[in-house]
Amino acid sequence: MTRVTIKDVAARAGVSIKTVSRVMNGEAHVRADVRERVMKVVEETGYRPNMFARGLSSARSFLVGAFFDDPASPYASDIQRGALTRCRERGHHLLIEEVDRDAGDWKSTLDTTLRQVRLVGAILTPPICDWPELIDLFDAHGVPVVRIAPALVPERTPLVRVDDRRASAEMTQLLIAAGHRDIAFIKGPPAHGSSNERWRGFCDAMQAAGLTVADHRVLEGDYRYRSGLAAAETLLDTGTPPSAVLASNDEMAFAVLVVAMRHGITVPDRLSVVGFDDMALARMAWPQLTTVHQPNFEVAAAAVDLLIDAAEPQDAAHHRIEVPYTIVKRASVGPAAV
Amino acid sequence: MTRVTIKDVAARAGVSIKTVSRVMNGEAHVRADVRERVMKVVEETGYRPNMFARGLSSARSFLVGAFFDDPASPYASDIQRGALTRCRERGHHLLIEEVDRDAGDWKSTLDTTLRQVRLVGAILTPPICDWPELIDLFDAHGVPVVRIAPALVPERTPLVRVDDRRASAEMTQLLIAAGHRDIAFIKGPPAHGSSNERWRGFCDAMQAAGLTVADHRVLEGDYRYRSGLAAAETLLDTGTPPSAVLASNDEMAFAVLVVAMRHGITVPDRLSVVGFDDMALARMAWPQLTTVHQPNFEVAAAAVDLLIDAAEPQDAAHHRIEVPYTIVKRASVGPAAV
DNA sequence: ACGGCCATTGACATCGTTGTCGGCTCGGCT
DNA sequence: AGCCGAGCCGACAACGATGTCAATGGCCGT
């Protein structure tokens, strides 16, 4: 199968290759009948512009890069899917790249990548979206960046985020409204912006309700299951467990459920548990987790839009998008025991 | 930051661009001192060949495509990570593509993609690795394909697989050795090759042990949690539950655990449960699941190797790779109640 | 009728690399 | 001394698109 090139189309349509190029790119200054004639030939031949030729001759590569700390995490999967879907809707492709924080040479590896392919733009996810050196590198290469949920210097790049602080406060209020007073909090890792936001939202709501946050009710995890187990163990393996636990993500909340079960503490009768993220896990737990749905798909799609729009001149769009969260009420919350 | 091109390097090293090209591609017929001189300049300038120019002038695009039915599944994540890691080790990049079975135009979408970018090769995962039309399309475009765990026509393309049948048989034997006789099996969806293999392995082992498989002990799921719930419900909501359940994947096995718990059936005392895949979930369950570890990372890496090696002439390698599984014994299996 | 402007179109250079092929050099052989 | 082949290297075309710029032709105003 010989590939059909712009020349073939031009010849068959009886126009110059430049005109075909114009038609393919939807540029103005092409007479309607000519445009139609070219389109017809394109239909017939199935011609599609070659990405490499495009990338070489223009700046536009039609390639969006998504950079992850851990591309195999469920979170990364969600983001990828959103980005992928939007990319294909807009005729682009998605390149997945990993930035390994433990590899000493991540900078040179990334540098190589950026030299090899001139990306339309890059999507940076937590926690790497908060590495200043990394952003410097993209800047140096002139690659536009959109960060997702960064913690630092929000003015530095366009970004897409969810109001984690407000979501966390709202979730805390939900517990308070159910009568809970002794609420424990399991923090996430400080490297993630969302982690701090969620902690602050919790404090906001507690303070607003006139409740104090006891030190021994606040534990630090790292968003992973094991850390949730450890935190839950210290919380529940005492004579006086809290009446509710707000974990900074579903994985740790799930761990709390498991530990509660092991200790014979029934949820939600004697303990309420809530999480964050609305991962698949939240629905697989028993009881199912009340949690904050993070619209990762939409977040990623918005990030792609931001990049592609910025690449096209007419933009001047907003550089900061906030996507709404929703609180998903399931069975893991009950009224406080009296 | 102006990009440094092959010309710059050539000029600085006092050689022709062709020689630089030779050095970069490790070709023969370059004197050692010249090679060294060029390499030094490359070091100094940080020169990296432009991917688009390469892809345009040669056939080699340095781009590997990974095609998924659902790129956001945990399985897809594993595969991606393996492929990604190996790709970067070998100086390639990974393009993620989704083939949406529900979209009527998946063929034309895919066709467009293949016309736009000339991939080094494509990795096809279950279940799309078994769509003959899809493979036809790749063939028509001359794009090499490696399939992962296909069910059909194994001779048609190179492939990487795990011996699911043997793994399943071994797992069944493990249950039999623990004294279980009344073993239930939850099937996966017939569209997945692994699903049938696992079922056949189960039958092999049962037959070898002289045990019969009762119809009402065999249920069909679709690898998803909900289907596992339904299957477990019909299995356990009777006066005479089986003494062990072999689910075709961890997600469904996890569902069995949940249903057992709801019914007050303790695992592993009164019921043994095993799964397949060794997903993160298997370790988060309580009790933790005994399961078959699928080396997805290695499988994907092997697939990438197969593609890249095939692209380089000197190959003639094997076209069928089998990666070893391992059975991971955890707490969800106990001796059969007497 | 003429000049000017704008919409339309095409010829050609260009992007950064690899493929082809021919030329040069050097050593060994006759 | 002359010839030959192998090893080394460079000039130039090619890959398939876009960018630049000039040419064409129609329409308008005067």
XYZ file of C-alpha atoms (C1' of nucleotides) in Angstrom:
736
model
C 0.000 0.000 0.000
C 1.746 3.102 -1.216
C 1.058 6.106 0.883
C -0.831 8.906 -0.767
C 0.899 12.248 -0.385
C -0.068 15.808 -0.892
C 1.381 15.650 -4.387
C -0.952 12.878 -5.425
C -3.924 14.832 -4.207
C -2.729 17.991 -5.902
C -2.231 16.183 -9.187
C -5.614 14.510 -9.115
C -7.378 17.711 -8.167
C -5.450 19.740 -10.707
C -4.158 22.258 -8.197
C -0.842 22.986 -6.547
C 0.263 21.245 -3.395
C 0.041 24.553 -1.609
C -3.654 24.767 -2.278
C -4.173 21.307 -0.918
C -2.259 22.356 2.145
C -4.528 25.338 2.539
C -7.615 23.224 2.273
C -6.331 20.709 4.787
C -5.602 23.436 7.263
C -8.849 25.241 6.754
C -7.147 28.427 5.695
C -9.016 31.211 3.969
C -8.410 32.388 0.404
C -9.497 29.257 -1.374
C -12.470 29.449 -3.716
C -15.383 27.311 -2.617
C -15.428 25.168 -5.733
C -11.710 24.498 -5.539
C -11.968 23.606 -1.896
C -14.747 21.210 -2.705
C -12.836 19.619 -5.525
C -9.843 19.061 -3.289
C -11.981 17.664 -0.511
C -13.503 15.213 -2.891
C -10.121 13.910 -3.904
C -9.126 13.710 -0.253
C -12.211 11.616 0.424
C -11.516 9.335 -2.477
C -7.881 8.782 -1.745
C -8.117 8.835 2.028
C -5.249 11.282 2.135
C -4.041 12.306 5.582
C -1.197 14.756 6.100
C 1.919 13.091 7.409
C 2.629 14.072 10.959
C 6.377 14.081 10.587
C 6.380 16.303 7.569
C 4.071 18.691 9.340
C 6.092 18.677 12.478
C 9.227 19.338 10.526
C 8.076 22.111 8.279
C 5.928 23.953 10.763
C 6.205 24.278 14.480
C 2.990 22.363 14.996
C 3.656 18.781 15.881
C 0.120 17.716 16.772
C 1.702 15.959 19.684
C 0.722 16.674 23.265
C 2.904 15.332 26.027
C 1.602 14.149 29.367
C 4.214 13.893 32.085
C 3.772 11.724 35.113
C 5.634 10.799 38.189
C 3.926 7.398 38.095
C 2.110 6.757 34.832
C 0.590 3.543 36.182
C -1.370 5.017 39.037
C -5.145 5.058 38.794
C -4.993 8.822 38.915
C -2.669 8.919 35.948
C -5.007 6.595 34.091
C -7.901 8.949 34.528
C -5.890 11.899 33.384
C -4.591 10.011 30.399
C -8.004 9.031 29.306
C -9.316 12.550 29.470
C -6.312 13.886 27.633
C -6.430 11.147 25.061
C -10.080 11.641 24.274
C -9.772 15.361 23.852
C -6.595 15.022 21.822
C -8.208 12.785 19.288
C -11.251 14.995 19.120
C -8.934 17.750 18.082
C -6.758 15.779 15.723
C -3.801 15.468 17.999
C -1.962 12.568 19.567
C -0.848 11.887 23.077
C 2.661 11.057 24.121
C 3.082 9.606 27.599
C 6.287 10.350 29.430
C 7.513 9.392 32.847
C 9.671 11.577 35.014
C 11.340 9.370 37.514
C 12.122 11.336 40.618
C 14.461 8.658 41.841
C 16.567 8.625 38.727
C 19.334 11.139 39.114
C 19.365 11.817 35.409
C 15.754 12.768 34.979
C 16.785 16.198 33.845
C 18.955 15.039 31.012
C 16.431 12.421 30.009
C 13.728 15.030 29.851
C 16.032 17.403 28.043
C 16.662 14.764 25.410
C 12.975 14.212 24.962
C 12.288 17.891 24.543
C 15.047 18.231 22.000
C 13.840 15.279 20.017
C 10.220 16.215 19.728
C 8.806 19.667 19.645
C 5.588 19.227 21.562
C 2.528 21.370 21.084
C 2.509 21.542 24.822
C 2.965 19.588 27.994
C 0.623 18.583 30.761
C 2.258 18.380 34.154
C 0.547 16.450 36.885
C 1.110 16.421 40.630
C 3.588 16.160 42.167
C 6.002 16.963 39.370
C 4.019 20.063 38.459
C 5.647 21.635 41.480
C 9.263 21.098 40.608
C 10.597 24.510 39.658
C 13.586 23.050 37.832
C 11.306 21.006 35.683
C 9.248 23.985 34.663
C 12.461 25.864 33.951
C 13.424 23.149 31.531
C 10.188 23.416 29.622
C 10.540 27.170 29.562
C 14.049 26.880 28.214
C 12.742 24.791 25.362
C 9.842 27.093 24.756
C 7.315 24.356 25.313
C 3.986 25.636 26.654
C 2.942 24.039 29.880
C -0.349 23.520 31.636
C -0.187 22.319 35.173
C -2.829 20.316 36.909
C -3.492 21.156 40.523
C -0.153 22.770 41.340
C 0.630 23.907 44.846
C 3.217 26.532 44.043
C 3.376 29.822 42.154
C -0.020 29.563 40.467
C 0.774 32.588 38.336
C 3.700 30.924 36.660
C 1.786 28.843 34.126
C -1.790 28.248 33.039
C -3.397 25.665 35.234
C -6.447 23.538 35.783
C -7.601 22.725 39.232
C -10.393 21.696 41.507
C -11.146 23.638 44.641
C -9.866 20.983 46.992
C -9.955 23.277 49.944
C -13.611 24.036 49.582
C -14.409 20.422 48.803
C -12.639 19.329 51.941
C -14.421 21.941 54.013
C -17.735 20.878 52.584
C -17.036 17.255 53.336
C -16.049 18.159 56.874
C -19.268 20.112 57.296
C -21.160 17.067 56.159
C -19.620 15.096 59.002
C -20.266 17.858 61.473
C -23.861 18.097 60.323
C -24.193 14.395 61.051
C -23.295 15.158 64.621
C -19.627 14.304 64.579
C -17.347 16.305 66.819
C -14.322 14.084 67.265
C -13.086 13.916 63.696
C -9.705 12.562 62.728
C -7.818 13.588 59.614
C -5.268 11.615 57.618
C -3.054 13.908 55.614
C -1.536 13.219 52.249
C 2.089 13.782 51.282
C 3.188 17.422 51.480
C 4.596 17.247 47.950
C 1.092 17.231 46.528
C -0.707 20.531 46.371
C -4.056 18.866 46.826
C -2.836 17.385 50.059
C -2.282 20.746 51.700
C -5.481 22.177 50.307
C -7.492 19.343 51.727
C -5.897 19.799 55.099
C -6.615 23.499 55.101
C -10.213 22.958 54.064
C -10.625 20.593 56.979
C -9.233 23.192 59.353
C -11.481 25.874 57.858
C -14.604 23.880 58.519
C -13.597 22.747 61.980
C -12.775 26.269 62.993
C -15.974 27.640 61.519
C -17.887 25.125 63.603
C -15.971 26.095 66.704
C -14.336 22.702 66.975
C -10.722 22.173 67.827
C -8.448 19.810 66.007
C -6.575 17.683 68.483
C -2.999 16.856 67.531
C -3.382 13.159 68.139
C -6.273 13.079 65.681
C -4.114 14.237 62.807
C -1.879 11.705 61.091
C 0.259 11.853 58.026
C 0.054 9.381 55.171
C 1.413 9.407 51.657
C -1.769 8.668 49.673
C -0.905 5.001 49.593
C -2.751 2.084 51.071
C -0.039 1.001 53.460
C 0.281 4.406 54.991
C -3.462 4.435 55.465
C -3.261 1.149 57.313
C -0.644 2.489 59.660
C -2.543 5.684 60.328
C -5.799 3.844 60.895
C -4.088 1.440 63.228
C -2.869 4.192 65.528
C -6.245 5.894 65.375
C -8.397 2.884 66.094
C -6.188 0.748 68.296
C -7.018 2.790 71.389
C -9.795 2.830 73.866
C -11.178 6.039 72.466
C -11.355 6.037 68.697
C -12.722 9.097 66.917
C -16.277 9.023 65.658
C -15.304 9.923 62.104
C -12.222 9.829 59.909
C -11.591 12.026 56.911
C -8.836 10.531 54.805
C -7.163 12.639 52.135
C -7.817 10.055 49.472
C -9.846 6.944 48.849
C -6.970 4.543 49.079
C -6.242 5.576 52.634
C -9.950 5.746 53.467
C -10.263 2.216 52.226
C -7.467 1.222 54.550
C -9.384 2.731 57.431
C -12.367 0.565 56.544
C -10.203 -2.528 56.536
C -8.639 -1.744 59.899
C -12.015 -0.904 61.403
C -13.329 -4.235 60.259
C -10.377 -6.059 61.752
C -11.011 -4.338 65.057
C -14.686 -5.161 64.916
C -15.658 -1.520 64.643
C -18.683 -1.394 62.369
C -18.966 1.316 59.767
C -20.976 3.502 59.666
C -22.611 2.608 63.004
C -19.670 3.297 65.232
C -17.353 5.049 62.815
C -17.886 7.198 59.758
C -15.233 7.216 57.046
C -14.894 9.490 54.057
C -12.339 9.785 51.322
C -11.380 11.842 48.342
C -11.133 11.150 44.606
C -14.006 8.757 43.949
C -11.800 6.050 42.574
C -13.274 2.745 41.476
C -12.191 1.499 44.858
C -14.733 3.705 46.588
C -17.546 1.709 45.070
C -15.879 -1.610 45.729
C -15.519 -0.975 49.415
C -18.045 -2.217 51.866
C -19.718 -0.096 52.915
C -19.221 2.037 49.856
C -17.276 5.188 50.511
C -18.675 8.663 50.686
C -16.116 10.699 48.820
C -15.416 13.742 46.693
C -15.597 13.025 43.002
C -12.596 14.501 41.240
C -13.487 15.174 37.623
C -10.116 14.039 36.353
C -11.378 13.346 32.898
C -12.676 16.884 32.507
C -9.582 18.347 34.122
C -7.335 16.644 31.611
C -9.564 17.582 28.715
C -9.504 21.196 29.815
C -5.728 21.076 30.020
C -5.498 19.806 26.459
C -7.821 22.541 25.279
C -5.728 25.138 26.976
C -2.616 23.903 25.219
C -4.094 23.559 21.775
C -5.901 26.862 21.961
C -2.778 28.619 23.105
C -0.944 27.187 20.123
C -3.448 28.793 17.816
C -3.100 32.555 17.642
C -6.643 33.698 18.257
C -6.609 32.634 21.818
C -5.960 35.052 24.684
C -8.206 32.769 26.699
C -8.275 32.384 30.428
C -5.257 30.785 31.934
C -6.814 29.329 34.983
C -9.669 26.897 34.839
C -11.506 25.569 37.808
C -13.516 22.411 37.350
C -16.350 21.690 39.775
C -16.180 18.760 42.150
C -19.158 16.831 43.484
C -19.645 15.113 46.779
C -20.813 11.564 46.367
C -22.796 10.338 49.325
C -22.596 6.630 49.906
C -22.955 4.350 52.870
C -19.833 5.010 54.895
C -21.232 7.959 56.817
C -23.767 7.728 59.574
C -24.925 9.876 62.461
C -22.528 10.201 65.351
C -23.135 7.731 68.146
C -24.489 9.547 71.178
C 17.053 28.866 22.941
C 17.858 28.055 19.348
C 17.819 24.394 18.597
C 21.102 22.811 17.649
C 20.893 20.826 14.438
C 23.046 18.317 12.707
C 24.590 21.109 10.666
C 25.830 22.902 13.740
C 27.452 19.759 15.001
C 28.981 19.040 11.613
C 30.413 22.518 11.358
C 31.876 22.471 14.838
C 33.378 19.046 14.358
C 34.677 19.905 10.916
C 32.920 17.024 9.193
C 29.950 16.605 6.928
C 26.446 16.193 8.232
C 26.397 12.702 6.862
C 29.240 11.710 9.110
C 27.442 13.079 12.102
C 24.431 11.071 11.061
C 26.581 7.984 10.887
C 27.935 8.545 14.333
C 24.499 9.158 15.804
C 23.202 5.943 14.329
C 26.199 3.895 15.292
C 26.985 2.968 11.717
C 30.308 1.496 10.703
C 32.875 3.159 8.434
C 33.768 6.043 10.668
C 37.311 6.334 11.931
C 37.576 6.123 15.707
C 39.106 9.560 16.094
C 36.447 11.186 13.947
C 33.719 9.425 15.852
C 35.191 10.636 19.081
C 35.491 14.180 17.850
C 31.861 14.198 16.800
C 30.731 12.678 20.048
C 32.553 15.359 21.943
C 30.732 18.070 20.064
C 27.465 16.262 20.647
C 28.181 16.228 24.351
C 29.048 19.887 24.408
C 26.099 21.071 22.421
C 23.571 18.592 23.728
C 22.550 17.797 20.190
C 19.687 15.352 19.758
C 18.398 14.271 16.371
C 14.984 15.681 15.624
C 12.354 13.004 15.642
C 10.291 14.495 12.871
C 13.156 14.846 10.469
C 14.156 11.293 11.187
C 10.676 9.998 10.771
C 10.313 11.852 7.539
C 13.525 10.900 5.839
C 13.713 7.337 7.008
C 11.004 4.888 7.797
C 12.008 4.802 11.431
C 9.758 6.959 13.506
C 10.971 5.945 16.946
C 7.329 5.862 17.888
C 5.659 2.774 19.263
C 1.889 2.697 19.456
C -0.044 0.963 22.189
C -3.678 0.309 21.391
C -6.273 -0.237 24.040
C -9.897 -0.917 24.304
C -9.929 0.936 27.623
C -6.708 2.825 28.276
C -7.793 3.700 31.804
C -8.081 0.188 33.182
C -5.542 -0.963 35.740
C -4.446 -3.596 33.280
C -3.777 -0.991 30.627
C -1.803 0.998 33.147
C 0.502 -1.890 33.822
C 1.050 -2.539 30.178
C 1.691 1.100 29.490
C 4.270 1.334 32.169
C 6.167 -1.665 30.915
C 6.041 -0.425 27.367
C 7.001 3.078 28.364
C 9.994 1.987 30.373
C 11.355 -0.224 27.652
C 10.686 2.371 24.986
C 12.710 4.985 26.716
C 15.483 2.528 27.413
C 15.696 2.041 23.700
C 15.336 5.651 22.667
C 11.775 5.412 21.505
C 8.561 7.073 22.562
C 5.159 5.702 23.331
C 1.946 6.806 21.725
C -1.243 5.747 23.452
C -4.289 5.155 21.315
C -7.780 4.074 22.157
C -9.921 1.910 19.939
C -13.476 2.447 20.952
C -15.494 -0.614 20.161
C -18.721 1.264 20.598
C -17.847 3.972 18.132
C -18.998 2.909 14.694
C -16.161 4.794 13.067
C -13.301 3.155 14.876
C -11.977 1.832 11.616
C -11.715 5.174 9.917
C -10.320 6.771 13.042
C -7.650 4.150 13.244
C -7.002 4.417 9.541
C -6.427 8.120 9.913
C -3.995 7.555 12.724
C -2.024 5.018 10.757
C -1.834 7.306 7.767
C -0.671 10.220 9.847
C 2.102 8.530 11.726
C 4.206 5.696 10.512
C 4.700 3.706 13.678
C 7.660 1.476 14.317
C 5.077 -1.002 15.428
C 1.899 -1.490 17.358
C 1.078 -3.343 20.516
C -2.401 -4.790 20.588
C -3.907 -5.754 23.898
C -6.910 -7.901 24.723
C -9.617 -7.866 23.644
C -8.883 -5.843 20.524
C -5.961 -8.099 19.676
C -8.570 -10.553 18.500
C -10.414 -8.405 16.010
C -9.423 -9.732 12.615
C -10.499 -6.559 10.843
C -8.237 -4.529 13.043
C -5.226 -6.656 12.290
C -6.102 -6.422 8.609
C -5.904 -2.684 8.870
C -2.451 -2.760 10.377
C -1.367 -5.212 7.729
C -2.707 -2.976 5.000
C -0.573 -0.168 6.323
C 2.443 -2.364 6.724
C 2.694 -1.657 10.424
C 4.256 -4.527 12.378
C 2.083 -5.800 15.164
C 2.734 -7.649 18.368
C -0.267 -9.010 20.143
C -0.500 -9.601 23.833
C -2.358 -12.699 24.937
C -4.479 -13.203 21.839
C -7.045 -15.950 21.693
C -7.225 -16.393 17.955
C -4.893 -17.432 15.136
C -1.669 -17.348 17.147
C 0.351 -17.841 13.992
C -0.833 -14.641 12.435
C 1.434 -12.238 14.289
C 4.239 -12.337 16.825
C 2.819 -12.465 20.296
C 3.636 -12.357 23.960
C 1.669 -14.364 26.398
C 1.494 -16.040 29.742
C 0.438 -19.638 30.050
C -2.901 -18.854 31.593
C -4.147 -22.348 31.150
C -1.334 -23.875 33.114
C -1.504 -21.139 35.722
C -5.175 -21.783 36.193
C -4.617 -25.494 36.464
C -1.889 -24.982 38.994
C -4.071 -22.711 41.046
C -6.852 -25.254 40.949
C -4.468 -27.953 42.073
C -3.495 -25.761 44.969
C -7.124 -25.672 46.064
C -7.518 -29.389 45.566
C -4.359 -30.033 47.560
C -5.903 -28.027 50.383
C -8.713 -30.528 50.444
C -11.294 -28.667 48.397
C -13.623 -30.724 46.276
C -16.583 -28.460 45.708
C -14.918 -25.638 43.789
C -16.829 -22.949 41.947
C -15.490 -21.051 38.972
C -16.386 -17.564 37.802
C -15.623 -17.137 34.131
C -14.445 -13.998 32.406
C -15.863 -12.574 29.186
C -15.460 -14.851 26.168
C -13.957 -12.005 24.151
C -10.747 -12.269 26.152
C -8.401 -15.057 25.256
C -7.170 -15.330 28.822
C -10.693 -15.955 29.955
C -11.067 -19.140 27.963
C -7.588 -20.326 28.845
C -8.259 -19.945 32.514
C -11.477 -21.864 32.217
C -9.783 -24.670 30.352
C -6.970 -24.840 32.883
C -9.540 -25.196 35.620
C -11.216 -28.037 33.769
C -7.853 -29.706 33.148
C -7.013 -29.794 36.819
C -10.443 -30.855 37.955
C -10.491 -33.657 35.476
C -6.987 -34.760 36.364
C -8.079 -34.991 39.981
C -11.126 -36.977 39.034
C -13.474 -34.258 40.141
C -16.540 -33.225 38.241
C -17.500 -29.668 37.558
C -21.134 -29.132 38.395
C -22.995 -26.757 36.117
C -24.410 -24.697 38.919
C -20.890 -24.026 40.192
C -19.860 -22.286 37.005
C -20.929 -18.700 36.499
C -20.079 -16.140 33.893
C -18.778 -12.672 34.689
C -17.169 -10.011 32.570
C -14.021 -9.307 34.622
C -15.741 -6.409 36.334
C -16.596 -5.944 39.954
C -20.346 -5.799 39.519
C -20.465 -9.026 37.611
C -18.435 -10.597 40.398
C -20.949 -9.412 42.940
C -23.806 -10.969 41.020
C -21.994 -14.241 40.540
C -20.947 -14.420 44.183
C -24.470 -13.660 45.270
C -25.923 -16.627 43.420
C -23.106 -18.849 44.656
C -23.255 -17.927 48.306
C -26.903 -17.115 48.839
C -27.871 -20.769 49.143
C -27.835 -23.296 51.873
C -24.906 -25.104 50.319
C -22.147 -22.753 49.204
C -19.011 -24.218 47.642
C -15.916 -24.550 49.774
C -13.740 -22.593 47.359
C -14.184 -20.107 44.541
C -11.759 -19.525 41.719
C -12.525 -16.211 40.056
C -11.013 -15.436 36.681
C -9.610 -12.152 37.904
C -8.946 -10.267 41.107
C -11.707 -7.788 40.691
C -14.297 -10.517 40.683
C -12.496 -12.412 43.438
C -12.625 -9.268 45.505
C -16.343 -9.120 44.934
C -16.627 -12.646 46.266
C -14.864 -11.570 49.439
C -17.266 -8.695 49.881
C -20.328 -10.853 49.388
C -18.960 -13.508 51.710
C -18.453 -10.905 54.366
C -21.976 -9.617 53.947
C -23.293 -13.113 54.378
C -21.185 -13.696 57.427
C -19.133 -16.370 55.707
C -15.601 -16.029 57.003
C -12.678 -16.344 54.628
C -10.627 -18.492 54.626
C -12.216 -20.537 57.404
C -15.405 -21.432 55.638
C -14.584 -20.336 52.127
C -11.390 -20.062 50.133
C -11.164 -17.482 47.384
C -8.529 -17.039 44.729
C -8.139 -14.655 41.848
C -5.961 -13.880 38.891
C -3.744 -10.937 37.949
C -2.285 -9.801 41.270
C -3.615 -6.308 40.982
C -3.025 -3.805 43.762
C -6.500 -4.725 44.895
C -5.357 -8.212 45.837
C -3.198 -6.794 48.578
C -5.822 -4.357 49.745
C -8.420 -7.025 50.289
C -8.956 -8.562 53.651
C -7.919 -11.245 53.826
C -5.379 -10.626 51.122
C -6.002 -12.579 47.963
C -4.084 -15.587 46.799
C -3.698 -14.961 43.098
C -1.631 -15.488 39.986
C 0.811 -12.721 39.382
C 0.637 -11.601 35.773
C 3.959 -10.064 34.795
C 2.343 -7.337 32.747
C 5.328 -5.091 32.964
C 7.599 -7.746 31.505
C 5.022 -8.742 28.925
C 4.808 -5.214 27.614
C 8.552 -4.778 27.662
C 8.964 -7.967 25.679
C 6.410 -6.745 23.168
C 8.351 -3.532 22.666
C 11.559 -5.472 22.200
C 9.922 -7.653 19.625
C 8.807 -4.626 17.649
C 12.035 -2.712 17.797
C 14.142 -5.738 17.041
C 11.975 -6.631 14.095
C 12.461 -3.124 12.758
C 16.180 -3.656 12.762
C 17.355 -6.045 10.073
C 19.559 -8.413 12.035
C 16.689 -9.932 13.850
C 15.005 -13.162 12.740
C 14.245 -13.657 16.410
C 11.514 -15.754 17.908
C 8.037 -14.558 17.286
C 6.376 -15.997 20.287
C 7.454 -15.177 23.782
C 6.094 -16.759 26.881
C 6.609 -14.942 30.134
C 6.463 -16.923 33.363
C 3.708 -16.346 35.874
C 4.001 -16.846 39.596
C 1.428 -17.928 42.109
C 1.262 -15.577 45.038
C 0.037 -17.260 48.173
C -1.727 -14.992 50.567
C -4.344 -15.407 53.247
C -7.508 -16.111 51.295
C -6.977 -19.845 51.021
C -7.388 -22.298 53.862
C -7.951 -26.031 54.228
C -11.377 -27.296 53.306
C -13.767 -27.549 56.229
C -14.363 -31.188 57.044
C -9.859 53.149 -20.046
C -6.603 52.997 -16.306
C -4.574 52.236 -11.823
C -5.023 50.004 -7.460
C -6.559 46.629 -4.364
C -7.788 42.223 -2.881
C -8.794 37.492 -3.354
C -6.800 33.504 -5.222
C -3.160 30.500 -6.686
C 1.350 28.471 -7.507
C 6.655 28.168 -7.735
C 10.175 27.525 -4.879
C 12.803 27.479 -0.646
C 12.854 25.321 3.693
C 12.526 22.291 7.878
C 16.497 18.378 9.748
C 17.502 14.179 8.844
C 18.834 9.779 6.045
C 19.772 7.297 1.455
C 22.569 7.040 -2.691
C 26.442 7.264 -4.909
C 30.749 8.720 -6.250
C 35.524 10.167 -4.938
C 39.516 9.878 -2.311
C 43.164 7.391 0.313
C 45.803 3.749 1.601
C 47.682 -0.803 1.745
C 48.625 -5.050 -0.471
C 49.369 -7.664 -4.463
C 51.144 -8.630 -9.023
C 55.328 0.841 -10.611
C 50.632 0.047 -11.344
C 46.239 -1.890 -10.141
C 42.541 -3.085 -7.123
C 39.510 -3.299 -3.371
C 38.182 -1.842 1.049
C 37.445 1.738 4.151
C 36.190 6.287 4.866
C 33.851 10.480 3.871
C 31.051 14.140 1.590
C 27.829 16.284 -2.050
C 23.336 16.122 -3.171
C 18.647 14.415 -3.606
C 14.741 12.928 -1.128
C 11.221 12.576 2.542
C 6.187 15.411 2.723
C 4.567 18.948 4.427
C 4.381 24.522 5.317
C 6.146 29.480 4.694
C 7.235 33.167 1.595
C 6.483 35.783 -1.994
C 5.288 36.895 -6.501
C 1.949 36.380 -10.341
C -2.675 36.408 -11.975
C -7.189 38.062 -12.593
C -11.426 40.368 -11.321
C -13.639 44.351 -9.398
C -13.938 49.000 -8.136
C -13.491 53.953 -8.370
C -12.381 57.803 -11.189
